[in-house]
Amino acid sequence: FGIRHARSTFYSRLESMLACKPKIEALAVEYAKNTLKDGLNLVLYDVTTLYFESFKADELRAPGFSKDGMHQQPQVVVGLLVTRSGFPLGYEVFPGNTFEGKTMLPVLDDFCARHNVATSTIVADAAMLSEALLGQIVARGMTYIVAARLASASDQLVDQVCKRLVMEDGRTVRVKSPHGDMICSFSSKRYKKDKATHEKDLAKAKLLVAKGEPGKRAKFVKGGKQGYALDEQRIARTERLLGIKGYCTNIPRSKLDNKSVIARYHDLWHVEKAFRMAKSDLATRPIFHFNETPIRVHLSICFMALVMARMIEQRTGMSIRAVMDAIWKITDAVLYHPQTQKRITIRANIPAPTAQILRKLGMPY
């Protein structure tokens, strides 16, 4: 980006580095369009939290619900847009106490306006499910696919879904709901997982009731000063919904059938993979900066690294961790003659697998 800096002047140039964010995202969008041939008519969105090695909060660094389990430390919320194949397109940073459902539209509006993208479908998880938010998406002429909250659905809706699914593996149904068409599917594999979790929660609840304690985040315990008891109604509803997953969309069946809607939603794992990669391989967290500008520059650098990592994975067909391990095997020995002050570089023979990676990336070696 034409920025040159010395260590002593690094912080004095942060403003100019931060100004590169639009160009960074523009290059990512250009690569997705021209190289990956992605029309960007469907984008995936999710958020994560990044904590700081500090207990001092401010307007940007604020305590909130932490996906890292660091609830006592200040954090920021990061929203990320990716293509269906998981290639990063853009991001935004929000104060750490921002509800994730309020982050999507600002990111989406800014993205579409700056890159002249007419995104038609947005895929997001259940945190984005609210009538107000979905209404705003529809008002923008877009379609959506979001996870449904079956636990809070009406009894009539749950009855309708359960009767039509008849607990048949792979079966799907589509019913009307306040959030558009609700598509539900039953999976025997999901049933086994849900049942194991349910039995664990139920055993915990019974133990708390026996002790006369409410517990923290106890799922099936109700009561107060008069005593505690099992919430039999909630237990029965949970047992009825074991193995069932719901999705809400405003895309009619004539344009996208039930299985295709579910497949689009399951693409969200690409965003989750991007966050895992950023937090582990790219070491995005924890953040040690204190002021807003260096924090935002830090995340810009991490976003660039994420873009490069995904590009490398797609070109090589290998994970970024495997590529990094191979690249680190390239070693140089530098011999220095103190009298002539000459330096001679001797490079070891590059292993064939590493050389193949470099060829795929178009890098000289």
mmCIF file of C-alpha atoms in Angstrom:
data_model
loop_
_atom_site.group_PDB
_atom_site.id
_atom_site.type_symbol
_atom_site.label_atom_id
_atom_site.label_comp_id
_atom_site.label_asym_id
_atom_site.label_seq_id
_atom_site.Cartn_x
_atom_site.Cartn_y
_atom_site.Cartn_z
ATOM 1 C CA PHE A 1 0.000 0.000 0.000
ATOM 2 C CA GLY A 2 2.967 2.329 -0.450
ATOM 3 C CA ILE A 3 3.546 2.736 3.298
ATOM 4 C CA ARG A 4 7.091 2.564 4.569
ATOM 5 C CA HIS A 5 7.954 2.899 8.223
ATOM 6 C CA ALA A 6 10.741 2.405 10.685
ATOM 7 C CA ARG A 7 10.197 0.944 14.128
ATOM 8 C CA SER A 8 10.577 4.363 15.747
ATOM 9 C CA THR A 9 7.858 5.904 13.581
ATOM 10 C CA PHE A 10 5.406 3.000 13.471
ATOM 11 C CA TYR A 11 2.804 4.545 15.764
ATOM 12 C CA SER A 12 3.059 7.936 14.071
ATOM 13 C CA ARG A 13 1.895 6.317 10.821
ATOM 14 C CA LEU A 14 -1.096 4.409 12.200
ATOM 15 C CA GLU A 15 -3.646 6.881 10.826
ATOM 16 C CA SER A 16 -2.396 6.390 7.266
ATOM 17 C CA MET A 17 -2.387 2.616 7.757
ATOM 18 C CA LEU A 18 -5.975 2.661 9.044
ATOM 19 C CA ALA A 19 -7.023 4.632 5.958
ATOM 20 C CA CYS A 20 -6.110 1.568 3.859
ATOM 21 C CA LYS A 21 -9.062 -0.491 5.168
ATOM 22 C CA PRO A 22 -11.381 0.357 2.206
ATOM 23 C CA LYS A 23 -8.639 -0.541 -0.271
ATOM 24 C CA ILE A 24 -7.910 -3.824 1.533
ATOM 25 C CA GLU A 25 -11.562 -4.840 1.338
ATOM 26 C CA ALA A 26 -11.825 -3.674 -2.286
ATOM 27 C CA LEU A 27 -8.926 -5.932 -3.257
ATOM 28 C CA ALA A 28 -10.571 -8.871 -1.459
ATOM 29 C CA VAL A 29 -13.877 -8.263 -3.267
ATOM 30 C CA GLU A 30 -12.064 -7.908 -6.610
ATOM 31 C CA TYR A 31 -10.285 -11.242 -6.063
ATOM 32 C CA ALA A 32 -13.564 -12.952 -5.134
ATOM 33 C CA LYS A 33 -15.282 -11.603 -8.256
ATOM 34 C CA ASN A 34 -12.554 -11.979 -10.871
ATOM 35 C CA THR A 35 -10.465 -14.928 -9.668
ATOM 36 C CA LEU A 36 -12.982 -17.002 -7.715
ATOM 37 C CA LYS A 37 -15.800 -16.023 -10.114
ATOM 38 C CA ASP A 38 -18.201 -15.436 -7.225
ATOM 39 C CA GLY A 39 -21.169 -13.219 -8.085
ATOM 40 C CA LEU A 40 -21.622 -12.388 -4.375
ATOM 41 C CA ASN A 41 -25.375 -12.890 -4.649
ATOM 42 C CA LEU A 42 -25.146 -14.899 -1.405
ATOM 43 C CA VAL A 43 -22.956 -13.887 1.544
ATOM 44 C CA LEU A 44 -22.482 -15.411 4.984
ATOM 45 C CA TYR A 45 -22.266 -13.311 8.148
ATOM 46 C CA ASP A 46 -21.261 -14.042 11.725
ATOM 47 C CA VAL A 47 -19.605 -12.307 14.678
ATOM 48 C CA THR A 48 -16.984 -13.164 17.262
ATOM 49 C CA THR A 49 -15.397 -11.449 20.253
ATOM 50 C CA LEU A 50 -11.728 -10.631 20.878
ATOM 51 C CA TYR A 51 -10.551 -9.889 24.395
ATOM 52 C CA PHE A 52 -7.725 -7.696 25.737
ATOM 53 C CA GLU A 53 -4.992 -8.387 28.260
ATOM 54 C CA SER A 54 -6.361 -5.582 30.412
ATOM 55 C CA PHE A 55 -9.150 -4.902 32.877
ATOM 56 C CA LYS A 56 -9.586 -1.237 31.868
ATOM 57 C CA ALA A 57 -12.638 -0.576 29.729
ATOM 58 C CA ASP A 58 -13.522 2.378 27.490
ATOM 59 C CA GLU A 59 -16.058 3.185 24.766
ATOM 60 C CA LEU A 60 -14.659 0.609 22.351
ATOM 61 C CA ARG A 61 -13.203 -1.951 24.755
ATOM 62 C CA ALA A 62 -16.186 -2.919 26.876
ATOM 63 C CA PRO A 63 -17.188 -6.045 28.822
ATOM 64 C CA GLY A 64 -19.950 -8.089 27.231
ATOM 65 C CA PHE A 65 -20.958 -11.615 26.333
ATOM 66 C CA SER A 66 -17.635 -13.251 25.481
ATOM 67 C CA LYS A 67 -17.413 -16.159 23.047
ATOM 68 C CA ASP A 68 -13.931 -16.783 24.477
ATOM 69 C CA GLY A 69 -15.196 -17.167 28.055
ATOM 70 C CA MET A 70 -13.355 -13.989 29.152
ATOM 71 C CA HIS A 71 -16.377 -12.193 30.606
ATOM 72 C CA GLN A 72 -14.363 -10.124 33.096
ATOM 73 C CA GLN A 73 -12.050 -8.617 30.496
ATOM 74 C CA PRO A 74 -12.926 -5.863 28.014
ATOM 75 C CA GLN A 75 -13.450 -6.940 24.427
ATOM 76 C CA VAL A 76 -14.511 -5.857 20.955
ATOM 77 C CA VAL A 77 -17.113 -7.455 18.694
ATOM 78 C CA VAL A 78 -15.994 -8.236 15.138
ATOM 79 C CA GLY A 79 -18.468 -8.896 12.322
ATOM 80 C CA LEU A 80 -17.189 -10.771 9.258
ATOM 81 C CA LEU A 81 -18.657 -11.223 5.769
ATOM 82 C CA VAL A 82 -17.454 -14.135 3.631
ATOM 83 C CA THR A 83 -18.418 -15.760 0.351
ATOM 84 C CA ARG A 84 -20.157 -19.124 0.242
ATOM 85 C CA SER A 85 -16.729 -20.758 -0.143
ATOM 86 C CA GLY A 86 -15.436 -18.927 2.942
ATOM 87 C CA PHE A 87 -13.335 -16.204 1.300
ATOM 88 C CA PRO A 88 -13.312 -13.005 3.460
ATOM 89 C CA LEU A 89 -14.947 -9.938 1.938
ATOM 90 C CA GLY A 90 -15.147 -7.352 4.695
ATOM 91 C CA TYR A 91 -15.322 -6.778 8.421
ATOM 92 C CA GLU A 92 -16.244 -4.204 11.024
ATOM 93 C CA VAL A 93 -15.371 -3.585 14.651
ATOM 94 C CA PHE A 94 -17.989 -2.738 17.299
ATOM 95 C CA PRO A 95 -17.846 -1.959 21.035
ATOM 96 C CA GLY A 96 -17.616 -5.080 23.170
ATOM 97 C CA ASN A 97 -21.107 -4.667 24.665
ATOM 98 C CA THR A 98 -22.872 -4.502 21.265
ATOM 99 C CA PHE A 99 -25.628 -7.072 20.722
ATOM 100 C CA GLU A 100 -24.595 -9.121 17.697
ATOM 101 C CA GLY A 101 -28.027 -8.815 16.109
ATOM 102 C CA LYS A 102 -27.440 -5.063 15.697
ATOM 103 C CA THR A 103 -24.166 -5.468 13.807
ATOM 104 C CA MET A 104 -25.266 -7.152 10.589
ATOM 105 C CA LEU A 105 -27.146 -4.403 8.749
ATOM 106 C CA PRO A 106 -24.476 -1.685 9.240
ATOM 107 C CA VAL A 107 -21.837 -4.080 7.851
ATOM 108 C CA LEU A 108 -24.060 -5.192 4.985
ATOM 109 C CA ASP A 109 -25.189 -1.680 4.006
ATOM 110 C CA ASP A 110 -21.630 -0.344 4.019
ATOM 111 C CA PHE A 111 -20.358 -3.337 2.048
ATOM 112 C CA CYS A 112 -23.012 -3.095 -0.678
ATOM 113 C CA ALA A 113 -22.656 0.691 -1.012
ATOM 114 C CA ARG A 114 -18.854 0.799 -1.245
ATOM 115 C CA HIS A 115 -18.407 -2.157 -3.579
ATOM 116 C CA ASN A 116 -21.519 -1.730 -5.727
ATOM 117 C CA VAL A 117 -22.670 -5.232 -4.806
ATOM 118 C CA ALA A 118 -26.340 -6.133 -5.025
ATOM 119 C CA THR A 119 -26.275 -8.948 -2.479
ATOM 120 C CA SER A 120 -29.615 -10.740 -2.629
ATOM 121 C CA THR A 121 -29.357 -13.372 0.133
ATOM 122 C CA ILE A 122 -27.821 -13.114 3.599
ATOM 123 C CA VAL A 123 -27.233 -16.214 5.729
ATOM 124 C CA ALA A 124 -26.832 -15.817 9.503
ATOM 125 C CA ASP A 125 -27.422 -17.688 12.752
ATOM 126 C CA ALA A 126 -30.317 -17.456 15.204
ATOM 127 C CA ALA A 127 -28.933 -14.354 16.937
ATOM 128 C CA MET A 128 -30.072 -12.361 13.895
ATOM 129 C CA LEU A 129 -33.661 -13.619 14.172
ATOM 130 C CA SER A 130 -35.990 -10.762 15.045
ATOM 131 C CA GLU A 131 -39.022 -9.377 13.254
ATOM 132 C CA ALA A 132 -37.532 -5.879 13.143
ATOM 133 C CA LEU A 133 -34.237 -7.022 11.639
ATOM 134 C CA LEU A 134 -35.824 -9.339 9.096
ATOM 135 C CA GLY A 135 -38.254 -6.581 8.148
ATOM 136 C CA GLN A 136 -35.347 -4.259 7.395
ATOM 137 C CA ILE A 137 -33.679 -6.944 5.274
ATOM 138 C CA VAL A 138 -36.884 -7.411 3.256
ATOM 139 C CA ALA A 139 -37.233 -3.625 2.884
ATOM 140 C CA ARG A 140 -33.809 -3.612 1.216
ATOM 141 C CA GLY A 141 -35.055 -6.112 -1.352
ATOM 142 C CA MET A 142 -32.968 -8.963 0.068
ATOM 143 C CA THR A 143 -33.745 -12.520 1.059
ATOM 144 C CA TYR A 144 -32.522 -14.299 4.189
ATOM 145 C CA ILE A 145 -31.848 -17.698 5.694
ATOM 146 C CA VAL A 146 -31.502 -17.752 9.484
ATOM 147 C CA ALA A 147 -31.729 -20.420 12.167
ATOM 148 C CA ALA A 148 -35.112 -20.686 13.912
ATOM 149 C CA ARG A 149 -35.634 -20.633 17.670
ATOM 150 C CA LEU A 150 -37.907 -23.643 18.054
ATOM 151 C CA ALA A 151 -37.706 -23.488 21.852
ATOM 152 C CA SER A 152 -39.639 -20.208 21.825
ATOM 153 C CA ALA A 153 -42.074 -21.137 19.030
ATOM 154 C CA SER A 154 -45.805 -21.399 19.756
ATOM 155 C CA ASP A 155 -47.288 -24.724 20.889
ATOM 156 C CA GLN A 156 -49.414 -24.856 17.729
ATOM 157 C CA LEU A 157 -46.364 -24.474 15.523
ATOM 158 C CA VAL A 158 -44.417 -27.138 17.435
ATOM 159 C CA ASP A 159 -47.394 -29.533 17.217
ATOM 160 C CA GLN A 160 -47.650 -28.989 13.481
ATOM 161 C CA VAL A 161 -43.935 -29.609 12.917
ATOM 162 C CA CYS A 162 -43.744 -32.731 15.101
ATOM 163 C CA LYS A 163 -46.822 -34.350 13.530
ATOM 164 C CA ARG A 164 -45.568 -33.839 9.976
ATOM 165 C CA LEU A 165 -41.972 -34.879 10.616
ATOM 166 C CA VAL A 166 -42.983 -38.177 12.321
ATOM 167 C CA MET A 167 -39.340 -38.531 13.449
ATOM 168 C CA GLU A 168 -38.271 -39.847 10.053
ATOM 169 C CA ASP A 169 -34.545 -39.426 9.389
ATOM 170 C CA GLY A 170 -33.865 -36.827 6.685
ATOM 171 C CA ARG A 171 -37.489 -35.709 6.415
ATOM 172 C CA THR A 172 -38.220 -31.979 6.045
ATOM 173 C CA VAL A 173 -41.392 -29.876 6.375
ATOM 174 C CA ARG A 174 -42.178 -26.256 5.545
ATOM 175 C CA VAL A 175 -44.705 -24.300 7.618
ATOM 176 C CA LYS A 176 -45.668 -20.663 7.971
ATOM 177 C CA SER A 177 -44.249 -18.716 10.928
ATOM 178 C CA PRO A 178 -44.014 -15.078 12.085
ATOM 179 C CA HIS A 179 -40.506 -14.990 10.543
ATOM 180 C CA GLY A 180 -41.433 -16.308 7.096
ATOM 181 C CA ASP A 181 -41.383 -19.920 5.997
ATOM 182 C CA MET A 182 -39.998 -22.218 8.697
ATOM 183 C CA ILE A 183 -38.265 -25.297 7.353
ATOM 184 C CA CYS A 184 -37.650 -28.073 9.872
ATOM 185 C CA SER A 185 -35.705 -31.283 9.466
ATOM 186 C CA PHE A 186 -35.198 -34.370 11.630
ATOM 187 C CA SER A 187 -31.881 -36.168 11.939
ATOM 188 C CA SER A 188 -31.287 -39.368 13.914
ATOM 189 C CA LYS A 189 -27.663 -38.336 14.409
ATOM 190 C CA ARG A 190 -28.769 -34.970 15.820
ATOM 191 C CA TYR A 191 -31.341 -36.801 17.969
ATOM 192 C CA LYS A 192 -28.631 -38.879 19.682
ATOM 193 C CA LYS A 193 -26.558 -35.766 20.344
ATOM 194 C CA ASP A 194 -29.528 -33.726 21.601
ATOM 195 C CA LYS A 195 -30.691 -36.590 23.811
ATOM 196 C CA ALA A 196 -27.285 -36.949 25.473
ATOM 197 C CA THR A 197 -27.172 -33.206 26.171
ATOM 198 C CA HIS A 198 -30.772 -33.237 27.436
ATOM 199 C CA GLU A 199 -30.108 -36.103 29.862
ATOM 200 C CA LYS A 200 -27.060 -34.289 31.196
ATOM 201 C CA ASP A 201 -29.041 -31.054 31.735
ATOM 202 C CA LEU A 202 -31.909 -32.957 33.332
ATOM 203 C CA ALA A 203 -29.608 -34.781 35.758
ATOM 204 C CA LYS A 204 -28.073 -31.436 36.763
ATOM 205 C CA ALA A 205 -31.527 -29.940 37.310
ATOM 206 C CA LYS A 206 -32.686 -32.868 39.486
ATOM 207 C CA LEU A 207 -29.548 -32.562 41.619
ATOM 208 C CA LEU A 208 -30.101 -28.810 42.122
ATOM 209 C CA VAL A 209 -33.758 -29.306 43.075
ATOM 210 C CA ALA A 210 -32.775 -32.001 45.566
ATOM 211 C CA LYS A 211 -30.315 -29.574 47.150
ATOM 212 C CA GLY A 212 -32.808 -26.711 47.063
ATOM 213 C CA GLU A 213 -30.463 -24.586 44.939
ATOM 214 C CA PRO A 214 -31.284 -22.597 41.782
ATOM 215 C CA GLY A 215 -27.821 -23.025 40.247
ATOM 216 C CA LYS A 216 -26.381 -20.856 37.503
ATOM 217 C CA ARG A 217 -27.944 -21.143 34.048
ATOM 218 C CA ALA A 218 -29.958 -24.168 35.193
ATOM 219 C CA LYS A 219 -32.150 -25.066 32.230
ATOM 220 C CA PHE A 220 -34.969 -27.052 33.837
ATOM 221 C CA VAL A 221 -35.242 -25.476 37.315
ATOM 222 C CA LYS A 222 -38.007 -23.049 38.242
ATOM 223 C CA GLY A 223 -39.084 -21.413 41.481
ATOM 224 C CA GLY A 224 -37.846 -18.793 43.906
ATOM 225 C CA LYS A 225 -38.061 -18.033 47.613
ATOM 226 C CA GLN A 226 -40.817 -20.609 48.075
ATOM 227 C CA GLY A 227 -38.584 -23.399 46.775
ATOM 228 C CA TYR A 228 -37.403 -24.913 43.527
ATOM 229 C CA ALA A 229 -38.898 -27.579 41.288
ATOM 230 C CA LEU A 230 -38.408 -29.140 37.874
ATOM 231 C CA ASP A 231 -39.944 -27.247 34.965
ATOM 232 C CA GLU A 232 -41.949 -30.192 33.626
ATOM 233 C CA GLN A 233 -43.492 -28.179 30.787
ATOM 234 C CA ARG A 234 -40.123 -27.100 29.443
ATOM 235 C CA ILE A 235 -38.750 -30.634 29.819
ATOM 236 C CA ALA A 236 -41.652 -32.061 27.780
ATOM 237 C CA ARG A 237 -41.221 -29.453 25.022
ATOM 238 C CA THR A 238 -37.472 -30.077 24.834
ATOM 239 C CA GLU A 239 -38.026 -33.830 24.532
ATOM 240 C CA ARG A 240 -40.472 -33.304 21.670
ATOM 241 C CA LEU A 241 -37.913 -31.234 19.754
ATOM 242 C CA LEU A 242 -34.962 -33.618 20.132
ATOM 243 C CA GLY A 243 -33.321 -34.137 16.746
ATOM 244 C CA ILE A 244 -35.246 -31.292 15.073
ATOM 245 C CA LYS A 245 -33.565 -28.213 13.597
ATOM 246 C CA GLY A 246 -35.414 -25.217 12.155
ATOM 247 C CA TYR A 247 -34.557 -22.547 9.589
ATOM 248 C CA CYS A 248 -36.484 -19.414 8.610
ATOM 249 C CA THR A 249 -36.439 -17.883 5.134
ATOM 250 C CA ASN A 250 -38.458 -15.622 2.863
ATOM 251 C CA ILE A 251 -37.333 -17.488 -0.263
ATOM 252 C CA PRO A 252 -40.342 -19.319 -1.772
ATOM 253 C CA ARG A 253 -40.183 -23.064 -2.385
ATOM 254 C CA SER A 254 -40.453 -22.441 -6.155
ATOM 255 C CA LYS A 255 -37.026 -20.738 -6.097
ATOM 256 C CA LEU A 256 -35.234 -22.814 -3.443
ATOM 257 C CA ASP A 257 -36.404 -26.158 -2.083
ATOM 258 C CA ASN A 258 -36.113 -27.246 1.554
ATOM 259 C CA LYS A 259 -32.860 -29.197 1.221
ATOM 260 C CA SER A 260 -31.189 -26.339 -0.682
ATOM 261 C CA VAL A 261 -32.157 -23.840 2.043
ATOM 262 C CA ILE A 262 -30.651 -26.128 4.700
ATOM 263 C CA ALA A 263 -27.506 -26.604 2.596
ATOM 264 C CA ARG A 264 -27.084 -22.814 2.266
ATOM 265 C CA TYR A 265 -27.370 -22.401 6.033
ATOM 266 C CA HIS A 266 -24.826 -25.132 6.713
ATOM 267 C CA ASP A 267 -22.307 -23.109 4.682
ATOM 268 C CA LEU A 268 -21.964 -20.920 7.795
ATOM 269 C CA TRP A 269 -19.246 -23.276 8.995
ATOM 270 C CA HIS A 270 -16.954 -21.391 6.582
ATOM 271 C CA VAL A 271 -17.292 -18.255 8.729
ATOM 272 C CA GLU A 272 -16.689 -20.241 11.902
ATOM 273 C CA LYS A 273 -13.607 -21.762 10.293
ATOM 274 C CA ALA A 274 -12.345 -18.285 9.407
ATOM 275 C CA PHE A 275 -12.726 -17.149 13.022
ATOM 276 C CA ARG A 276 -10.976 -20.268 14.324
ATOM 277 C CA MET A 277 -8.130 -19.699 11.877
ATOM 278 C CA ALA A 278 -7.820 -16.044 12.883
ATOM 279 C CA LYS A 279 -7.768 -16.860 16.593
ATOM 280 C CA SER A 280 -5.363 -19.804 16.402
ATOM 281 C CA ASP A 281 -3.129 -19.851 13.311
ATOM 282 C CA LEU A 282 -3.062 -16.057 12.889
ATOM 283 C CA ALA A 283 -2.930 -15.268 16.642
ATOM 284 C CA THR A 284 -5.437 -12.406 16.491
ATOM 285 C CA ARG A 285 -6.075 -12.598 20.239
ATOM 286 C CA PRO A 286 -5.362 -11.430 22.832
ATOM 287 C CA ILE A 287 -4.922 -7.786 21.826
ATOM 288 C CA PHE A 288 -2.379 -5.728 23.756
ATOM 289 C CA HIS A 289 -3.168 -2.260 22.332
ATOM 290 C CA PHE A 290 -5.027 0.353 24.376
ATOM 291 C CA ASN A 291 -6.099 3.105 21.955
ATOM 292 C CA GLU A 292 -8.764 2.785 19.288
ATOM 293 C CA THR A 293 -6.562 3.494 16.249
ATOM 294 C CA PRO A 294 -3.900 0.812 16.913
ATOM 295 C CA ILE A 295 -6.687 -1.634 17.791
ATOM 296 C CA ARG A 296 -8.343 -1.062 14.420
ATOM 297 C CA VAL A 297 -4.986 -1.262 12.601
ATOM 298 C CA HIS A 298 -4.266 -4.550 14.390
ATOM 299 C CA LEU A 299 -7.548 -5.987 13.082
ATOM 300 C CA SER A 300 -6.851 -4.660 9.569
ATOM 301 C CA ILE A 301 -3.556 -6.550 9.552
ATOM 302 C CA CYS A 302 -5.308 -9.671 10.846
ATOM 303 C CA PHE A 303 -7.961 -9.355 8.124
ATOM 304 C CA MET A 304 -5.244 -9.108 5.447
ATOM 305 C CA ALA A 305 -3.576 -12.189 6.915
ATOM 306 C CA LEU A 306 -6.920 -14.029 6.843
ATOM 307 C CA VAL A 307 -7.451 -13.095 3.178
ATOM 308 C CA MET A 308 -3.950 -14.305 2.282
ATOM 309 C CA ALA A 309 -4.393 -17.519 4.294
ATOM 310 C CA ARG A 310 -7.660 -18.404 2.537
ATOM 311 C CA MET A 311 -6.104 -17.616 -0.862
ATOM 312 C CA ILE A 312 -3.152 -19.894 -0.050
ATOM 313 C CA GLU A 313 -5.488 -22.698 1.067
ATOM 314 C CA GLN A 314 -7.558 -22.453 -2.102
ATOM 315 C CA ARG A 315 -4.509 -22.433 -4.400
ATOM 316 C CA THR A 316 -2.669 -25.270 -2.675
ATOM 317 C CA GLY A 317 -5.545 -27.430 -1.449
ATOM 318 C CA MET A 318 -3.814 -27.575 1.952
ATOM 319 C CA SER A 319 -4.545 -26.049 5.337
ATOM 320 C CA ILE A 320 -2.649 -22.884 6.225
ATOM 321 C CA ARG A 321 -1.063 -24.736 9.149
ATOM 322 C CA ALA A 322 0.322 -27.421 6.814
ATOM 323 C CA VAL A 323 1.632 -24.764 4.419
ATOM 324 C CA MET A 324 3.284 -22.841 7.259
ATOM 325 C CA ASP A 325 4.955 -26.008 8.554
ATOM 326 C CA ALA A 326 6.320 -26.716 5.075
ATOM 327 C CA ILE A 327 7.547 -23.145 4.514
ATOM 328 C CA TRP A 328 9.428 -23.126 7.821
ATOM 329 C CA LYS A 329 11.549 -26.004 6.509
ATOM 330 C CA ILE A 330 13.239 -23.600 4.069
ATOM 331 C CA THR A 331 16.499 -22.683 5.799
ATOM 332 C CA ASP A 332 19.346 -20.333 4.949
ATOM 333 C CA ALA A 333 22.866 -20.219 6.350
ATOM 334 C CA VAL A 334 24.633 -16.846 6.198
ATOM 335 C CA LEU A 335 28.441 -16.813 6.379
ATOM 336 C CA TYR A 336 29.984 -13.454 7.336
ATOM 337 C CA HIS A 337 33.657 -12.566 6.785
ATOM 338 C CA PRO A 338 34.608 -9.860 9.338
ATOM 339 C CA GLN A 339 37.655 -8.624 7.382
ATOM 340 C CA THR A 340 36.092 -8.330 3.926
ATOM 341 C CA GLN A 341 32.610 -7.732 5.400
ATOM 342 C CA LYS A 342 31.168 -10.030 2.769
ATOM 343 C CA ARG A 343 28.091 -12.165 3.351
ATOM 344 C CA ILE A 344 27.496 -15.465 1.571
ATOM 345 C CA THR A 345 24.057 -17.032 1.731
ATOM 346 C CA ILE A 346 23.809 -20.788 1.446
ATOM 347 C CA ARG A 347 20.349 -22.276 1.013
ATOM 348 C CA ALA A 348 19.607 -25.895 1.837
ATOM 349 C CA ASN A 349 17.863 -28.030 -0.755
ATOM 350 C CA ILE A 350 14.130 -27.365 -0.599
ATOM 351 C CA PRO A 351 12.028 -30.517 -0.025
ATOM 352 C CA ALA A 352 9.956 -31.546 -3.049
ATOM 353 C CA PRO A 353 6.572 -31.056 -1.287
ATOM 354 C CA THR A 354 7.584 -27.533 -0.250
ATOM 355 C CA ALA A 355 8.796 -26.719 -3.763
ATOM 356 C CA GLN A 356 5.428 -27.879 -5.124
ATOM 357 C CA ILE A 357 3.604 -25.528 -2.738
ATOM 358 C CA LEU A 358 5.743 -22.611 -3.868
ATOM 359 C CA ARG A 359 5.060 -23.419 -7.529
ATOM 360 C CA LYS A 360 1.304 -23.408 -6.899
ATOM 361 C CA LEU A 361 1.656 -19.998 -5.243
ATOM 362 C CA GLY A 362 3.789 -18.641 -8.076
ATOM 363 C CA MET A 363 6.651 -17.829 -5.696
ATOM 364 C CA PRO A 364 10.337 -17.963 -6.756
ATOM 365 C CA TYR A 365 12.654 -20.061 -4.648
#
